[in-house]
Amino acid sequence: MTTAEPSAHGPHLYPHRPTQAVVLAGGQGSRLRPYTDDRPKPMVEIPGTGTPIIGHQLTWLAEEGVTDAVVSCGHLAEVLQEWLDQADLPLRVTTVVEKEPLGRGGGLKFAAAHLPHQDQPWYATNGDIWTRFSLREMADFHHEREATATLALARPRIPWGAVETDAFGHITDFVEAPPSPYLINAGVYVFSAGFASLLPDLGDHERATFPRLARAKRLAGFQLPQGAYWRAIDTAKDLTEAAKELAAQGR
């Protein structure tokens, strides 16, 4: 009798790589109106793809080894739940609905309580992020640094053209939409088991939990690899730009 070898990407060889995730999908998306008048922000489709943001995220998570996802709903929750019920999804999905606004930290804690494996690490992502990079590499980075939480860090392009000058004040070049000199929180996370207990029941984790972890050197930042696609979908202009970028990449 022979036994199949465990997958090179499976949980048996890499127990620190999460197989569960939370997707925060409760935002109103007021800056995306009229697209969000009849659907929650994660249900908005990138023009030309035929896929809502949440569909892309769940497919990406499944490709990265996630088998269970908890989707936290809020604004027009029934529209998102109906789509999830009808969609042919590549992983198991549970939905939860906040009865009252809990803030980003409280909402994350509420959703995490419904993860199937409370003693294991987990991913989380904001519901308006359209990205593609290796979550497995991010989980390895998190594990190697013995972090409690790891944030993906992106360097978005500045929406304006930039001007370069020399020491004498002469203009030497014009640069169209250059990368920002600063890294930002990309809205994708790896959390160790037990992280949810550090979150507030009500309020924002980025103003409470993350600063405490940073002071204790327990918060890590994983820079997205060069060439990795990332965009937060906040406005109608973001939809248009994302459609152009994805078309150029053949996605």
C-alpha positions as a printed Julia matrix, in Angstrom:
251×3 Matrix{Float64}:
   0.0    0.0     0.0
   1.38   3.41   -0.97
   0.61   6.77    0.52
   0.4    9.9    -1.59
   3.06  12.48   -0.98
   1.78  15.64    0.7
   1.45  18.63   -1.58
   4.49  20.86   -1.74
   2.17  23.73   -0.86
  -0.02  21.86    1.63
  -0.45  22.39    5.37
   1.45  19.21    6.28
   4.81  20.58    5.11
   4.13  24.22    5.95
   1.84  24.47    9.0
   2.65  28.19    9.33
   0.95  28.93    6.0
  -2.71  29.79    6.68
  -5.56  27.83    5.13
  -8.21  30.26    6.41
  -8.92  33.93    5.8
 -11.2   36.84    6.63
 -12.43  39.23    3.94
 -13.74  42.56    5.24
 -16.55  43.4     2.83
 -18.85  45.69    4.8
 -17.87  49.14    3.54
 -20.45  51.45    1.96
 -18.19  52.62   -0.85
 -19.73  56.11   -0.97
 -16.98  57.4    -3.26
 -17.86  54.7    -5.8
 -21.44  55.82   -6.32
 -23.49  55.22   -8.41
 -21.85  51.76   -8.68
 -22.55  51.09   -4.99
 -26.15  52.34   -4.97
 -27.44  48.78   -5.42
 -24.5   46.63   -4.34
 -21.74  46.61   -1.73
 -18.3   47.79   -2.74
 -16.76  44.29   -3.13
 -19.52  43.41   -5.62
 -18.42  46.13   -8.06
 -16.97  44.67  -11.26
 -13.8   45.85  -12.93
 -14.91  46.8   -16.47
 -14.06  44.09  -18.97
 -13.44  41.32  -16.42
 -16.99  40.18  -15.66
 -15.79  39.45  -12.12
 -16.6   41.39   -8.94
 -13.72  42.27   -6.66
 -14.82  39.65   -4.09
 -14.79  36.93   -6.76
 -11.22  37.78   -7.69
 -10.16  37.79   -4.04
 -11.68  34.4    -3.24
 -10.11  32.82   -6.33
  -6.73  34.29   -5.39
  -7.02  33.06   -1.79
  -7.91  29.55   -2.97
  -4.92  29.51   -5.32
  -2.73  30.4    -2.34
  -3.92  27.42   -0.29
  -6.92  28.86    1.55
  -9.78  26.38    2.02
 -12.06  28.42    4.32
 -12.99  32.11    4.21
 -15.2   34.25    6.44
 -16.7   37.2     4.6
 -17.79  40.05    6.87
 -20.79  41.83    5.34
 -22.44  45.15    6.13
 -23.84  47.55    3.53
 -26.37  45.7     1.31
 -25.26  42.42    2.86
 -28.1   40.47    1.25
 -26.8   41.3    -2.27
 -23.36  39.92   -1.45
 -24.77  36.86    0.34
 -27.02  36.05   -2.62
 -24.08  36.22   -5.03
 -21.95  34.02   -2.77
 -24.77  31.47   -2.49
 -25.1   31.22   -6.28
 -21.44  31.44   -7.29
 -19.29  28.4    -8.02
 -16.63  29.14   -5.42
 -13.25  27.38   -5.09
 -13.36  27.3    -1.26
 -15.8   27.16    1.66
 -17.3   30.54    2.55
 -19.13  31.64    5.71
 -20.75  35.07    5.92
 -21.25  37.16    9.04
 -23.13  40.45    9.38
 -22.4   43.14   11.96
 -25.65  44.18   13.65
 -24.09  47.55   14.38
 -20.85  49.17   13.16
 -17.91  47.82   15.17
 -15.08  49.72   13.5
 -12.35  48.03   11.49
 -10.72  46.38   14.5
 -13.98  45.27   16.07
 -15.24  43.99   12.72
 -12.08  42.0    12.19
 -12.38  40.46   15.66
 -16.05  39.62   15.13
 -15.32  37.88   11.81
 -12.27  36.04   13.15
 -14.42  34.41   15.83
 -16.07  32.43   13.02
 -12.86  30.99   11.56
 -12.87  27.18   11.72
  -9.4   26.81   13.29
  -8.91  29.21   16.18
  -5.5   27.72   17.01
  -4.04  28.37   13.55
  -2.78  31.47   11.67
  -4.98  33.31    9.2
  -4.96  35.84    6.4
  -7.16  38.92    6.17
  -7.82  41.34    3.35
  -9.86  44.46    2.84
 -12.73  43.88    0.43
 -11.72  46.63   -2.01
  -8.22  45.36   -2.87
  -7.44  44.04   -6.35
  -4.02  42.4    -6.22
  -1.97  39.35   -7.1
   1.19  38.23   -5.27
   2.4   35.17   -3.36
   0.65  34.89    0.0
   2.77  31.81    0.68
   5.92  33.94    0.51
   4.29  36.49    2.8
   3.4   33.72    5.29
   7.01  32.47    5.2
   8.24  36.03    5.84
   5.83  36.34    8.78
   6.98  33.0    10.23
  10.69  33.72    9.86
  10.35  36.99   11.77
   8.22  35.41   14.52
   5.76  38.26   14.06
   2.32  38.45   15.62
   1.01  40.35   12.59
   2.45  41.12    9.16
   1.17  43.81    6.81
   1.63  43.75    3.05
   3.22  47.03    1.98
   2.67  48.65   -1.41
   4.26  51.61   -3.15
   1.38  53.12   -5.17
   1.86  55.46   -8.08
   1.34  59.16   -7.44
  -1.67  60.32   -9.48
   0.17  63.41  -10.74
   3.22  63.91  -12.89
   6.42  64.77  -11.0
   9.18  67.25  -11.8
  12.88  66.57  -11.17
  15.29  69.45  -10.58
  19.01  69.81  -10.04
  20.8   71.63   -7.21
  20.54  74.93   -9.07
  16.78  74.71   -9.56
  16.88  73.75  -13.22
  14.17  71.33  -14.3
  15.86  68.2   -15.58
  12.97  65.83  -16.25
   9.23  65.22  -16.11
   8.06  61.85  -14.76
   4.5   60.68  -15.38
   2.8   59.04  -12.35
   5.99  57.99  -10.51
   5.95  55.47   -7.64
   5.44  57.02   -4.22
   8.61  57.35   -2.12
   6.57  55.99    0.8
   5.26  52.5     1.52
   1.61  52.17    2.53
  -0.51  49.51    4.2
  -1.76  47.41    1.26
  -4.76  46.0     3.14
  -3.57  42.37    3.17
  -2.41  40.69    6.38
  -1.02  37.53    7.98
  -2.01  37.03   11.61
  -0.72  34.46   14.07
  -3.12  32.3    16.07
  -4.4   34.3    19.02
  -4.02  37.68   17.3
  -7.79  38.25   17.47
  -7.58  38.46   21.28
  -5.47  41.63   20.87
  -8.12  43.39   18.8
 -10.61  45.87   20.29
 -14.25  44.87   20.52
 -15.08  48.27   19.1
 -12.77  50.62   17.26
  -9.79  50.73   14.93
  -6.93  48.23   15.25
  -4.57  50.49   13.3
  -4.73  53.08   16.08
  -4.54  50.66   19.0
  -3.35  47.12   18.31
  -0.81  47.8    15.56
   1.09  50.58   17.4
   1.45  48.37   20.5
   2.79  45.5    18.38
   5.17  47.85   16.57
   6.64  49.08   19.86
   7.15  45.46   20.92
   8.82  44.6    17.56
   6.04  42.09   16.84
   4.71  43.81   13.71
   6.35  43.04   10.36
   6.01  44.62    6.92
   6.2   42.52    3.75
   6.96  44.62    0.69
   5.09  43.47   -2.4
   7.53  42.03   -4.93
   8.53  44.27   -7.81
   6.02  43.94  -10.62
   3.22  42.61   -8.39
  -0.14  44.13   -9.27
  -1.94  46.08   -6.54
  -4.71  48.64   -6.52
  -7.29  49.77   -3.99
 -10.65  50.37   -5.68
 -11.95  53.54   -4.01
 -13.31  55.7    -6.83
 -14.73  55.43  -10.34
 -11.34  56.55  -11.64
  -9.76  53.53   -9.91
 -12.15  51.26  -11.82
 -11.17  52.83  -15.13
  -7.45  52.69  -14.35
  -7.65  49.08  -13.13
  -9.44  48.05  -16.33
  -6.69  49.63  -18.44
  -3.91  48.06  -16.38
  -5.44  44.59  -16.38
  -6.11  44.76  -20.12
  -2.48  45.71  -20.71
  -1.38  42.7   -18.65
  -3.75  40.36  -20.48
  -5.7   39.45  -17.33
